[in-house]
mmCIF file of C-alpha atoms in Angstrom:
data_model
loop_
_atom_site.group_PDB
_atom_site.id
_atom_site.type_symbol
_atom_site.label_atom_id
_atom_site.label_comp_id
_atom_site.label_asym_id
_atom_site.label_seq_id
_atom_site.Cartn_x
_atom_site.Cartn_y
_atom_site.Cartn_z
ATOM 1 C CA UNK A 1 0.202 -14.821 -44.815
ATOM 2 C CA UNK A 2 1.755 -17.133 -42.346
ATOM 3 C CA UNK A 3 2.661 -20.390 -44.162
ATOM 4 C CA UNK A 4 2.100 -22.965 -41.476
ATOM 5 C CA UNK A 5 2.990 -26.170 -43.839
ATOM 6 C CA UNK A 6 5.801 -26.853 -41.987
ATOM 7 C CA UNK A 7 3.874 -26.963 -38.574
ATOM 8 C CA UNK A 8 1.784 -30.191 -38.846
ATOM 9 C CA UNK A 9 -0.830 -30.781 -36.100
ATOM 10 C CA UNK A 10 1.104 -33.750 -34.826
ATOM 11 C CA UNK A 11 1.097 -34.619 -31.067
ATOM 12 C CA UNK A 12 3.627 -33.173 -28.629
ATOM 13 C CA UNK A 13 4.074 -32.826 -24.778
ATOM 14 C CA UNK A 14 3.894 -29.422 -23.579
ATOM 15 C CA UNK A 15 6.882 -28.304 -21.391
ATOM 16 C CA UNK A 16 7.257 -25.297 -19.512
ATOM 17 C CA UNK A 17 8.923 -22.315 -20.954
ATOM 18 C CA UNK A 18 12.247 -22.360 -18.986
ATOM 19 C CA UNK A 19 12.450 -26.168 -19.563
ATOM 20 C CA UNK A 20 12.200 -25.330 -23.533
ATOM 21 C CA UNK A 21 14.854 -22.716 -23.098
ATOM 22 C CA UNK A 22 17.158 -24.766 -21.005
ATOM 23 C CA UNK A 23 16.912 -27.482 -23.616
ATOM 24 C CA UNK A 24 17.410 -25.440 -26.678
ATOM 25 C CA UNK A 25 20.629 -23.727 -24.585
ATOM 26 C CA UNK A 26 21.896 -27.636 -24.172
ATOM 27 C CA UNK A 27 21.477 -28.402 -27.762
ATOM 28 C CA UNK A 28 23.640 -25.420 -28.633
ATOM 29 C CA UNK A 29 26.049 -26.526 -26.226
ATOM 30 C CA UNK A 30 26.215 -29.837 -27.722
ATOM 31 C CA UNK A 31 26.746 -28.442 -31.152
ATOM 32 C CA UNK A 32 23.463 -29.104 -32.836
ATOM 33 C CA UNK A 33 22.996 -25.283 -33.830
ATOM 34 C CA UNK A 34 23.280 -26.093 -37.337
ATOM 35 C CA UNK A 35 25.334 -23.856 -39.510
ATOM 36 C CA UNK A 36 25.496 -21.156 -37.243
ATOM 37 C CA UNK A 37 29.060 -19.991 -35.672
ATOM 38 C CA UNK A 38 29.147 -20.121 -32.089
ATOM 39 C CA UNK A 39 31.494 -20.851 -29.245
ATOM 40 C CA UNK A 40 31.440 -21.103 -25.525
ATOM 41 C CA UNK A 41 33.938 -19.214 -23.353
ATOM 42 C CA UNK A 42 33.706 -19.560 -19.720
ATOM 43 C CA UNK A 43 29.813 -20.957 -19.741
ATOM 44 C CA UNK A 44 28.862 -17.960 -21.859
ATOM 45 C CA UNK A 45 27.572 -18.359 -25.296
ATOM 46 C CA UNK A 46 29.562 -16.518 -28.185
ATOM 47 C CA UNK A 47 28.218 -15.536 -31.465
ATOM 48 C CA UNK A 48 29.395 -14.041 -34.608
ATOM 49 C CA UNK A 49 28.200 -10.193 -34.200
ATOM 50 C CA UNK A 50 26.130 -10.601 -37.656
ATOM 51 C CA UNK A 51 24.080 -12.793 -36.348
ATOM 52 C CA UNK A 52 22.710 -10.794 -33.417
ATOM 53 C CA UNK A 53 19.685 -9.039 -33.258
ATOM 54 C CA UNK A 54 19.680 -5.305 -34.428
ATOM 55 C CA UNK A 55 21.748 -3.219 -32.084
ATOM 56 C CA UNK A 56 23.731 -6.276 -31.058
ATOM 57 C CA UNK A 57 21.266 -7.198 -28.106
ATOM 58 C CA UNK A 58 20.374 -10.601 -26.979
ATOM 59 C CA UNK A 59 16.762 -11.542 -27.101
ATOM 60 C CA UNK A 60 14.428 -11.452 -23.693
ATOM 61 C CA UNK A 61 15.317 -15.095 -22.959
ATOM 62 C CA UNK A 62 18.981 -14.805 -23.274
ATOM 63 C CA UNK A 63 19.371 -17.014 -26.193
ATOM 64 C CA UNK A 64 21.492 -15.273 -28.669
ATOM 65 C CA UNK A 65 21.047 -17.564 -31.517
ATOM 66 C CA UNK A 66 19.546 -15.552 -34.386
ATOM 67 C CA UNK A 67 18.764 -18.361 -36.816
ATOM 68 C CA UNK A 68 16.722 -20.176 -33.753
ATOM 69 C CA UNK A 69 15.169 -16.897 -32.695
ATOM 70 C CA UNK A 70 11.747 -17.315 -34.068
ATOM 71 C CA UNK A 71 11.709 -20.804 -33.088
ATOM 72 C CA UNK A 72 12.734 -20.370 -29.615
ATOM 73 C CA UNK A 73 10.623 -17.358 -28.730
ATOM 74 C CA UNK A 74 7.562 -17.824 -30.728
ATOM 75 C CA UNK A 75 5.965 -20.921 -29.271
ATOM 76 C CA UNK A 76 2.443 -22.630 -29.036
ATOM 77 C CA UNK A 77 0.439 -21.660 -25.849
ATOM 78 C CA UNK A 78 -0.727 -24.504 -23.686
ATOM 79 C CA UNK A 79 -2.521 -24.976 -20.270
ATOM 80 C CA UNK A 80 -3.408 -21.310 -19.666
ATOM 81 C CA UNK A 81 0.234 -20.274 -20.340
ATOM 82 C CA UNK A 82 1.614 -22.800 -18.090
ATOM 83 C CA UNK A 83 3.093 -24.964 -20.957
ATOM 84 C CA UNK A 84 4.584 -24.260 -24.338
ATOM 85 C CA UNK A 85 5.114 -26.223 -27.258
ATOM 86 C CA UNK A 86 7.149 -25.804 -30.803
ATOM 87 C CA UNK A 87 4.388 -27.514 -32.440
ATOM 88 C CA UNK A 88 0.747 -26.915 -32.681
ATOM 89 C CA UNK A 89 -1.314 -29.252 -30.554
ATOM 90 C CA UNK A 90 -3.720 -31.967 -31.824
ATOM 91 C CA UNK A 91 -7.137 -30.743 -31.358
ATOM 92 C CA UNK A 92 -10.579 -31.235 -32.902
ATOM 93 C CA UNK A 93 -10.654 -27.621 -34.178
ATOM 94 C CA UNK A 94 -14.360 -26.346 -34.704
ATOM 95 C CA UNK A 95 -13.888 -23.874 -37.358
ATOM 96 C CA UNK A 96 -11.287 -22.669 -39.712
ATOM 97 C CA UNK A 97 -9.666 -20.506 -37.445
ATOM 98 C CA UNK A 98 -6.171 -21.971 -36.108
ATOM 99 C CA UNK A 99 -3.616 -20.862 -33.050
ATOM 100 C CA UNK A 100 -0.388 -19.370 -34.419
ATOM 101 C CA UNK A 101 2.866 -18.953 -32.225
ATOM 102 C CA UNK A 102 2.823 -16.455 -29.785
ATOM 103 C CA UNK A 103 5.874 -13.846 -28.883
ATOM 104 C CA UNK A 104 7.435 -13.598 -25.429
ATOM 105 C CA UNK A 105 5.188 -11.494 -22.875
ATOM 106 C CA UNK A 106 6.272 -7.822 -22.817
ATOM 107 C CA UNK A 107 7.630 -6.073 -19.710
ATOM 108 C CA UNK A 108 6.078 -3.082 -17.793
ATOM 109 C CA UNK A 109 8.357 -0.342 -16.196
ATOM 110 C CA UNK A 110 8.560 -0.941 -12.470
ATOM 111 C CA UNK A 111 7.211 2.848 -11.879
ATOM 112 C CA UNK A 112 3.854 1.634 -13.433
ATOM 113 C CA UNK A 113 1.411 0.604 -10.572
ATOM 114 C CA UNK A 114 0.325 -2.785 -10.823
ATOM 115 C CA UNK A 115 -2.481 -5.288 -9.616
ATOM 116 C CA UNK A 116 -1.161 -7.941 -7.347
ATOM 117 C CA UNK A 117 -1.344 -10.639 -9.678
ATOM 118 C CA UNK A 118 1.325 -9.045 -12.241
ATOM 119 C CA UNK A 119 4.378 -10.880 -10.701
ATOM 120 C CA UNK A 120 3.154 -14.446 -10.164
ATOM 121 C CA UNK A 121 -0.300 -14.474 -11.773
ATOM 122 C CA UNK A 122 -2.400 -15.127 -8.912
ATOM 123 C CA UNK A 123 -4.843 -12.468 -7.925
ATOM 124 C CA UNK A 124 -4.852 -13.138 -4.524
ATOM 125 C CA UNK A 125 -6.898 -10.036 -3.264
ATOM 126 C CA UNK A 126 -9.470 -10.923 -5.830
ATOM 127 C CA UNK A 127 -10.182 -14.450 -4.701
ATOM 128 C CA UNK A 128 -10.131 -13.635 -0.892
ATOM 129 C CA UNK A 129 -12.438 -10.446 -1.485
ATOM 130 C CA UNK A 130 -15.405 -10.401 0.512
ATOM 131 C CA UNK A 131 -17.910 -9.651 -2.157
ATOM 132 C CA UNK A 132 -16.542 -12.731 -3.866
ATOM 133 C CA UNK A 133 -16.662 -15.022 -1.036
ATOM 134 C CA UNK A 134 -20.279 -13.886 0.459
ATOM 135 C CA UNK A 135 -22.971 -14.496 -2.098
ATOM 136 C CA UNK A 136 -24.897 -11.415 -2.645
ATOM 137 C CA UNK A 137 -22.509 -8.977 -1.293
ATOM 138 C CA UNK A 138 -22.146 -5.971 -4.185
ATOM 139 C CA UNK A 139 -19.751 -3.355 -3.015
ATOM 140 C CA UNK A 140 -21.123 0.251 -3.838
ATOM 141 C CA UNK A 141 -18.445 2.752 -4.581
ATOM 142 C CA UNK A 142 -17.947 5.669 -2.733
ATOM 143 C CA UNK A 143 -17.379 9.284 -4.896
ATOM 144 C CA UNK A 144 -13.561 8.802 -4.686
ATOM 145 C CA UNK A 145 -13.665 5.288 -6.276
ATOM 146 C CA UNK A 146 -16.216 6.422 -8.546
ATOM 147 C CA UNK A 147 -14.169 9.206 -9.675
ATOM 148 C CA UNK A 148 -11.117 6.550 -10.283
ATOM 149 C CA UNK A 149 -13.265 4.341 -11.984
ATOM 150 C CA UNK A 150 -14.036 7.299 -14.572
ATOM 151 C CA UNK A 151 -10.453 7.912 -15.099
ATOM 152 C CA UNK A 152 -9.545 4.422 -15.620
ATOM 153 C CA UNK A 153 -12.340 3.974 -18.070
ATOM 154 C CA UNK A 154 -11.299 7.208 -19.967
ATOM 155 C CA UNK A 155 -7.812 5.616 -20.427
ATOM 156 C CA UNK A 156 -9.502 2.215 -21.488
ATOM 157 C CA UNK A 157 -11.185 3.818 -24.085
ATOM 158 C CA UNK A 158 -8.310 5.577 -25.532
ATOM 159 C CA UNK A 159 -6.397 2.406 -25.629
ATOM 160 C CA UNK A 160 -9.166 0.563 -27.530
ATOM 161 C CA UNK A 161 -9.480 3.199 -29.960
ATOM 162 C CA UNK A 162 -5.823 3.125 -30.648
ATOM 163 C CA UNK A 163 -6.094 -0.871 -31.151
ATOM 164 C CA UNK A 164 -9.195 -0.786 -33.408
ATOM 165 C CA UNK A 165 -7.355 1.781 -35.701
ATOM 166 C CA UNK A 166 -5.197 -1.174 -36.427
ATOM 167 C CA UNK A 167 -7.810 -3.607 -37.585
ATOM 168 C CA UNK A 168 -7.207 -4.196 -41.406
ATOM 169 C CA UNK A 169 -5.851 -7.002 -43.556
ATOM 170 C CA UNK A 170 -2.201 -8.121 -43.019
ATOM 171 C CA UNK A 171 -1.844 -6.714 -39.638
ATOM 172 C CA UNK A 172 -1.250 -9.465 -36.912
ATOM 173 C CA UNK A 173 -2.809 -9.683 -33.446
ATOM 174 C CA UNK A 174 0.593 -9.804 -32.062
ATOM 175 C CA UNK A 175 0.859 -6.433 -33.779
ATOM 176 C CA UNK A 176 -2.421 -5.087 -31.955
ATOM 177 C CA UNK A 177 -1.298 -6.372 -28.700
ATOM 178 C CA UNK A 178 1.980 -4.527 -28.880
ATOM 179 C CA UNK A 179 0.085 -1.299 -29.400
ATOM 180 C CA UNK A 180 -2.326 -1.948 -26.875
ATOM 181 C CA UNK A 181 0.831 -2.371 -24.343
ATOM 182 C CA UNK A 182 2.785 0.506 -25.296
ATOM 183 C CA UNK A 183 -0.559 2.775 -25.371
ATOM 184 C CA UNK A 184 -1.285 1.581 -21.764
ATOM 185 C CA UNK A 185 2.101 2.611 -20.910
ATOM 186 C CA UNK A 186 2.166 5.747 -22.497
ATOM 187 C CA UNK A 187 -1.100 6.548 -20.208
ATOM 188 C CA UNK A 188 0.673 5.375 -17.100
ATOM 189 C CA UNK A 189 -1.525 2.208 -16.792
ATOM 190 C CA UNK A 190 -0.910 -1.365 -16.510
ATOM 191 C CA UNK A 191 -2.739 -3.955 -19.022
ATOM 192 C CA UNK A 192 -5.055 -5.661 -16.813
ATOM 193 C CA UNK A 193 -4.777 -9.172 -18.879
ATOM 194 C CA UNK A 194 -0.965 -9.230 -18.790
ATOM 195 C CA UNK A 195 -0.307 -12.418 -16.329
ATOM 196 C CA UNK A 196 -3.871 -12.542 -14.884
ATOM 197 C CA UNK A 197 -3.878 -16.344 -14.084
ATOM 198 C CA UNK A 198 -0.799 -16.513 -16.586
ATOM 199 C CA UNK A 199 -2.573 -14.915 -19.787
ATOM 200 C CA UNK A 200 0.425 -14.038 -21.697
ATOM 201 C CA UNK A 201 -0.622 -10.864 -23.353
ATOM 202 C CA UNK A 202 -1.940 -7.445 -22.761
ATOM 203 C CA UNK A 203 -5.275 -7.670 -24.953
ATOM 204 C CA UNK A 204 -7.651 -10.397 -25.719
ATOM 205 C CA UNK A 205 -8.049 -11.001 -29.763
ATOM 206 C CA UNK A 206 -11.128 -13.088 -30.773
ATOM 207 C CA UNK A 207 -11.294 -13.675 -34.273
ATOM 208 C CA UNK A 208 -14.145 -14.987 -36.287
ATOM 209 C CA UNK A 209 -15.281 -18.258 -34.466
ATOM 210 C CA UNK A 210 -13.527 -17.264 -30.988
ATOM 211 C CA UNK A 211 -16.080 -16.313 -28.625
ATOM 212 C CA UNK A 212 -13.577 -14.891 -25.978
ATOM 213 C CA UNK A 213 -10.068 -14.693 -24.476
ATOM 214 C CA UNK A 214 -8.082 -15.361 -27.635
ATOM 215 C CA UNK A 215 -4.378 -14.828 -27.572
ATOM 216 C CA UNK A 216 -2.702 -12.489 -29.770
ATOM 217 C CA UNK A 217 -0.207 -14.150 -32.097
ATOM 218 C CA UNK A 218 1.228 -13.807 -35.733
ATOM 219 C CA UNK A 219 -1.780 -14.939 -37.560
ATOM 220 C CA UNK A 220 -2.466 -11.943 -40.086
ATOM 221 C CA UNK A 221 -5.933 -10.794 -40.219
ATOM 222 C CA UNK A 222 -7.555 -11.674 -43.755
ATOM 223 C CA UNK A 223 -10.402 -9.757 -45.723
ATOM 224 C CA UNK A 224 -13.490 -11.022 -44.367
ATOM 225 C CA UNK A 225 -12.426 -11.985 -40.900
ATOM 226 C CA UNK A 226 -14.233 -10.336 -37.602
ATOM 227 C CA UNK A 227 -11.895 -9.428 -34.807
ATOM 228 C CA UNK A 228 -12.907 -8.713 -31.059
ATOM 229 C CA UNK A 229 -10.483 -6.515 -28.945
ATOM 230 C CA UNK A 230 -10.848 -6.906 -25.160
ATOM 231 C CA UNK A 231 -8.895 -4.120 -23.464
ATOM 232 C CA UNK A 232 -9.005 -3.586 -19.603
ATOM 233 C CA UNK A 233 -6.548 -1.218 -17.973
ATOM 234 C CA UNK A 234 -5.564 -0.844 -14.434
ATOM 235 C CA UNK A 235 -4.980 2.789 -13.794
ATOM 236 C CA UNK A 236 -4.262 4.358 -10.325
ATOM 237 C CA UNK A 237 -5.685 1.358 -8.606
ATOM 238 C CA UNK A 238 -8.897 1.073 -10.565
ATOM 239 C CA UNK A 239 -9.650 -1.278 -13.793
ATOM 240 C CA UNK A 240 -11.431 -0.024 -16.696
ATOM 241 C CA UNK A 241 -12.973 -2.861 -19.225
ATOM 242 C CA UNK A 242 -14.644 -2.635 -22.497
ATOM 243 C CA UNK A 243 -14.449 -4.194 -26.092
ATOM 244 C CA UNK A 244 -15.640 -3.968 -29.632
ATOM 245 C CA UNK A 245 -16.175 -6.355 -32.691
ATOM 246 C CA UNK A 246 -14.754 -4.732 -35.681
ATOM 247 C CA UNK A 247 -15.120 -6.132 -39.403
ATOM 248 C CA UNK A 248 -11.832 -6.479 -41.697
ATOM 249 C CA UNK A 249 -11.761 -5.455 -45.211
ATOM 250 C CA UNK A 250 -14.907 -5.470 -47.547
ATOM 251 C CA UNK A 251 -15.487 -9.241 -47.706
ATOM 252 C CA UNK A 252 -17.446 -9.765 -44.496
ATOM 253 C CA UNK A 253 -20.763 -11.601 -45.310
ATOM 254 C CA UNK A 254 -24.156 -9.879 -44.729
ATOM 255 C CA UNK A 255 -24.792 -12.609 -42.158
ATOM 256 C CA UNK A 256 -21.818 -11.969 -39.932
ATOM 257 C CA UNK A 257 -22.160 -8.043 -40.359
ATOM 258 C CA UNK A 258 -25.849 -8.737 -39.083
ATOM 259 C CA UNK A 259 -24.463 -10.844 -36.189
ATOM 260 C CA UNK A 260 -22.003 -7.718 -35.327
ATOM 261 C CA UNK A 261 -24.676 -5.297 -35.573
ATOM 262 C CA UNK A 262 -27.488 -7.174 -33.481
ATOM 263 C CA UNK A 263 -24.494 -7.937 -30.877
ATOM 264 C CA UNK A 264 -24.211 -4.169 -30.510
ATOM 265 C CA UNK A 265 -27.997 -3.815 -30.161
ATOM 266 C CA UNK A 266 -28.168 -6.078 -27.455
ATOM 267 C CA UNK A 267 -25.848 -4.592 -25.268
ATOM 268 C CA UNK A 268 -27.781 -1.196 -25.950
ATOM 269 C CA UNK A 269 -30.982 -2.816 -24.799
ATOM 270 C CA UNK A 270 -29.476 -4.023 -21.865
ATOM 271 C CA UNK A 271 -27.989 -1.095 -20.860
ATOM 272 C CA UNK A 272 -31.455 0.821 -21.382
ATOM 273 C CA UNK A 273 -32.931 -1.251 -18.228
ATOM 274 C CA UNK A 274 -29.977 -0.301 -15.946
ATOM 275 C CA UNK A 275 -31.189 1.721 -13.010
ATOM 276 C CA UNK A 276 -31.486 1.635 -9.070
ATOM 277 C CA UNK A 277 -33.975 -1.380 -8.602
ATOM 278 C CA UNK A 278 -33.459 -3.718 -11.575
ATOM 279 C CA UNK A 279 -32.569 -6.953 -10.582
ATOM 280 C CA UNK A 280 -29.235 -8.129 -12.049
ATOM 281 C CA UNK A 281 -30.723 -11.516 -13.490
ATOM 282 C CA UNK A 282 -33.094 -9.286 -15.944
ATOM 283 C CA UNK A 283 -30.005 -7.948 -17.917
ATOM 284 C CA UNK A 284 -30.439 -11.312 -19.649
ATOM 285 C CA UNK A 285 -34.167 -10.635 -21.041
ATOM 286 C CA UNK A 286 -33.695 -7.972 -23.573
ATOM 287 C CA UNK A 287 -30.396 -9.674 -24.777
ATOM 288 C CA UNK A 288 -31.942 -12.824 -25.366
ATOM 289 C CA UNK A 289 -35.121 -11.731 -26.870
ATOM 290 C CA UNK A 290 -33.395 -9.685 -29.294
ATOM 291 C CA UNK A 291 -30.794 -12.141 -30.375
ATOM 292 C CA UNK A 292 -33.421 -15.042 -30.781
ATOM 293 C CA UNK A 293 -35.688 -12.695 -32.742
ATOM 294 C CA UNK A 294 -32.852 -12.033 -34.988
ATOM 295 C CA UNK A 295 -31.960 -15.798 -35.395
ATOM 296 C CA UNK A 296 -29.016 -15.827 -33.077
ATOM 297 C CA UNK A 297 -28.131 -17.381 -29.634
ATOM 298 C CA UNK A 298 -26.525 -16.086 -26.554
ATOM 299 C CA UNK A 299 -23.487 -17.614 -24.890
ATOM 300 C CA UNK A 300 -24.271 -19.051 -21.565
ATOM 301 C CA UNK A 301 -20.750 -19.800 -20.326
ATOM 302 C CA UNK A 302 -19.507 -16.247 -19.924
ATOM 303 C CA UNK A 303 -20.946 -13.455 -17.850
ATOM 304 C CA UNK A 304 -20.325 -9.652 -17.289
ATOM 305 C CA UNK A 305 -18.975 -8.903 -13.514
ATOM 306 C CA UNK A 306 -18.585 -6.495 -11.095
ATOM 307 C CA UNK A 307 -15.393 -4.373 -11.427
ATOM 308 C CA UNK A 308 -13.428 -1.618 -9.471
ATOM 309 C CA UNK A 309 -9.927 -2.078 -7.786
ATOM 310 C CA UNK A 310 -10.734 -5.739 -8.636
ATOM 311 C CA UNK A 311 -10.352 -6.931 -12.252
ATOM 312 C CA UNK A 312 -13.485 -9.297 -11.512
ATOM 313 C CA UNK A 313 -15.890 -9.243 -8.556
ATOM 314 C CA UNK A 314 -19.566 -9.274 -7.611
ATOM 315 C CA UNK A 315 -21.984 -9.187 -9.158
ATOM 316 C CA UNK A 316 -22.135 -12.055 -11.855
ATOM 317 C CA UNK A 317 -24.061 -10.498 -15.090
ATOM 318 C CA UNK A 318 -25.413 -13.601 -17.111
ATOM 319 C CA UNK A 319 -26.575 -12.407 -20.823
ATOM 320 C CA UNK A 320 -29.189 -15.132 -21.076
ATOM 321 C CA UNK A 321 -32.875 -14.874 -19.513
ATOM 322 C CA UNK A 322 -34.255 -16.700 -17.006
ATOM 323 C CA UNK A 323 -30.860 -17.246 -14.960
ATOM 324 C CA UNK A 324 -30.635 -17.232 -11.106
ATOM 325 C CA UNK A 325 -27.963 -14.762 -10.369
ATOM 326 C CA UNK A 326 -28.575 -12.797 -7.028
ATOM 327 C CA UNK A 327 -28.943 -8.883 -6.173
ATOM 328 C CA UNK A 328 -30.607 -5.678 -7.159
ATOM 329 C CA UNK A 329 -28.945 -2.844 -8.769
ATOM 330 C CA UNK A 330 -28.157 0.442 -6.481
ATOM 331 C CA UNK A 331 -26.651 3.789 -7.125
ATOM 332 C CA UNK A 332 -23.021 3.504 -7.060
ATOM 333 C CA UNK A 333 -22.741 0.144 -8.242
ATOM 334 C CA UNK A 334 -20.346 -0.647 -11.248
ATOM 335 C CA UNK A 335 -20.175 -3.555 -13.549
ATOM 336 C CA UNK A 336 -19.632 -4.799 -17.090
ATOM 337 C CA UNK A 337 -22.053 -5.841 -19.470
ATOM 338 C CA UNK A 338 -20.545 -7.616 -22.258
ATOM 339 C CA UNK A 339 -23.075 -10.269 -24.369
ATOM 340 C CA UNK A 340 -21.462 -12.767 -26.605
ATOM 341 C CA UNK A 341 -23.759 -13.683 -29.383
ATOM 342 C CA UNK A 342 -23.316 -16.788 -31.734
ATOM 343 C CA UNK A 343 -24.550 -17.307 -35.392
ATOM 344 C CA UNK A 344 -25.377 -20.785 -34.434
ATOM 345 C CA UNK A 345 -25.100 -22.691 -31.173
ATOM 346 C CA UNK A 346 -24.536 -21.172 -27.973
ATOM 347 C CA UNK A 347 -22.304 -23.991 -26.769
ATOM 348 C CA UNK A 348 -18.517 -23.388 -26.669
ATOM 349 C CA UNK A 349 -15.665 -25.497 -26.384
ATOM 350 C CA UNK A 350 -11.682 -24.379 -25.168
ATOM 351 C CA UNK A 351 -8.676 -24.723 -27.234
ATOM 352 C CA UNK A 352 -5.358 -26.430 -25.881
ATOM 353 C CA UNK A 353 -4.299 -23.221 -24.539
ATOM 354 C CA UNK A 354 -6.603 -23.183 -21.894
ATOM 355 C CA UNK A 355 -7.948 -19.672 -22.498
ATOM 356 C CA UNK A 356 -9.359 -19.491 -25.968
ATOM 357 C CA UNK A 357 -13.181 -20.191 -26.230
ATOM 358 C CA UNK A 358 -14.777 -21.012 -29.541
ATOM 359 C CA UNK A 359 -17.977 -21.900 -30.930
ATOM 360 C CA UNK A 360 -18.799 -25.713 -30.564
ATOM 361 C CA UNK A 361 -20.264 -25.731 -34.425
ATOM 362 C CA UNK A 362 -17.431 -23.426 -35.935
ATOM 363 C CA UNK A 363 -19.854 -20.613 -36.500
ATOM 364 C CA UNK A 364 -19.219 -16.840 -36.222
ATOM 365 C CA UNK A 365 -19.540 -14.972 -32.621
ATOM 366 C CA UNK A 366 -19.416 -11.172 -32.120
ATOM 367 C CA UNK A 367 -19.239 -9.364 -28.776
ATOM 368 C CA UNK A 368 -19.323 -5.869 -27.224
ATOM 369 C CA UNK A 369 -18.456 -4.450 -23.925
ATOM 370 C CA UNK A 370 -19.046 -1.306 -21.460
ATOM 371 C CA UNK A 371 -18.230 -0.879 -17.879
ATOM 372 C CA UNK A 372 -21.289 0.889 -16.343
ATOM 373 C CA UNK A 373 -21.950 2.928 -13.099
ATOM 374 C CA UNK A 374 -25.558 2.942 -11.754
ATOM 375 C CA UNK A 375 -26.641 6.343 -11.115
ATOM 376 C CA UNK A 376 -29.976 7.652 -9.019
ATOM 377 C CA UNK A 377 -31.895 7.797 -12.216
ATOM 378 C CA UNK A 378 -30.292 5.166 -14.877
ATOM 379 C CA UNK A 379 -26.580 4.636 -15.499
ATOM 380 C CA UNK A 380 -23.620 6.329 -16.758
ATOM 381 C CA UNK A 381 -21.498 4.354 -19.406
ATOM 382 C CA UNK A 382 -18.034 4.716 -18.248
ATOM 383 C CA UNK A 383 -16.560 3.453 -21.440
ATOM 384 C CA UNK A 384 -18.791 5.194 -24.063
ATOM 385 C CA UNK A 385 -17.475 5.771 -27.462
ATOM 386 C CA UNK A 386 -16.350 9.300 -28.344
ATOM 387 C CA UNK A 387 -16.352 11.145 -31.466
ATOM 388 C CA UNK A 388 -12.856 9.704 -32.563
ATOM 389 C CA UNK A 389 -13.633 6.332 -31.774
ATOM 390 C CA UNK A 390 -13.258 3.895 -34.692
ATOM 391 C CA UNK A 391 -16.305 3.722 -36.701
ATOM 392 C CA UNK A 392 -18.317 0.526 -36.883
ATOM 393 C CA UNK A 393 -19.223 -1.111 -39.907
ATOM 394 C CA UNK A 394 -22.726 0.321 -40.250
ATOM 395 C CA UNK A 395 -21.220 3.629 -39.262
ATOM 396 C CA UNK A 396 -18.737 3.570 -42.052
ATOM 397 C CA UNK A 397 -21.082 2.705 -44.728
ATOM 398 C CA UNK A 398 -23.324 5.903 -43.572
ATOM 399 C CA UNK A 399 -20.340 7.929 -44.303
#
């Protein structure tokens, strides 16, 4: 378990990662490196070989000082990844979960096909797409595009299954992120979240009261936690998106286990009405009624979305009833349904990292997601679970 007794929540001013690393190097040049032996020759930092990382390689940022490696590489994320800090920021934390330091962004080999935002963080094609600028316009996939979606979603399922097998007490979400990243590369896919609007990781990991978009860090999962892992892969030009919530250990409360199961049931009830002619706004009705019947609430701040060669596009899929989203389902449309159900209030707040959404009252949240294809007679769950998928808590108990 990470001890953050030395990381008080003092107020700090975030700096860019480049500025932070520059300051660290200037400190070293000024002789403020503590007891570490180092010297500069011709502007290059020289170090005792014993202090280098295993194999004698420099860390990804070019700072060779091993004793400061944790301090220089693992930082707190601020402002959607545009700022980084050595100290946890001051914030009114609504629950018991806290952000921990985040490791450097992992790299993707050049031969892996990548979306346009992979380099600069800006999804230009998504922002300028017709379906995102003309209200009510929802693309219908061609047979070739549908096959591409099937392949991407199958890869996404394989990656998520690898990730969920890692869910156990003592494992950090950073370790899970590395498994997701390496699995994507193994299958020849790009991890879609990576650098999307500067998101620094390859998977979203949402623990306990985190509703969605949690950033993997060095916090260890604890007995009694719940964790949602949201995987999206970009494979051969198409995105496949899915997520699941799993319980950690044997100390998860009965109320939280009920929340997780009801959330999964909400998704199943929504999928059951997907067919040509169904209005997108009607998806929220079975979700809301089932959640409310069990004493839970439906998050309104985040929705499902269209998906294909773009990560996010029309249609918008609200999960609450009496919404005003436009459009009617047609065969060939692909989109996600991903209800977020809260134990208490449906209201959310966002952490200083600009990504992590948490429940306003600090109570637990759960989520499940599938990517769906509307067919002539109903729908196909493109990200469907397989016989080898990690059992959900009620499936484990029935074994």
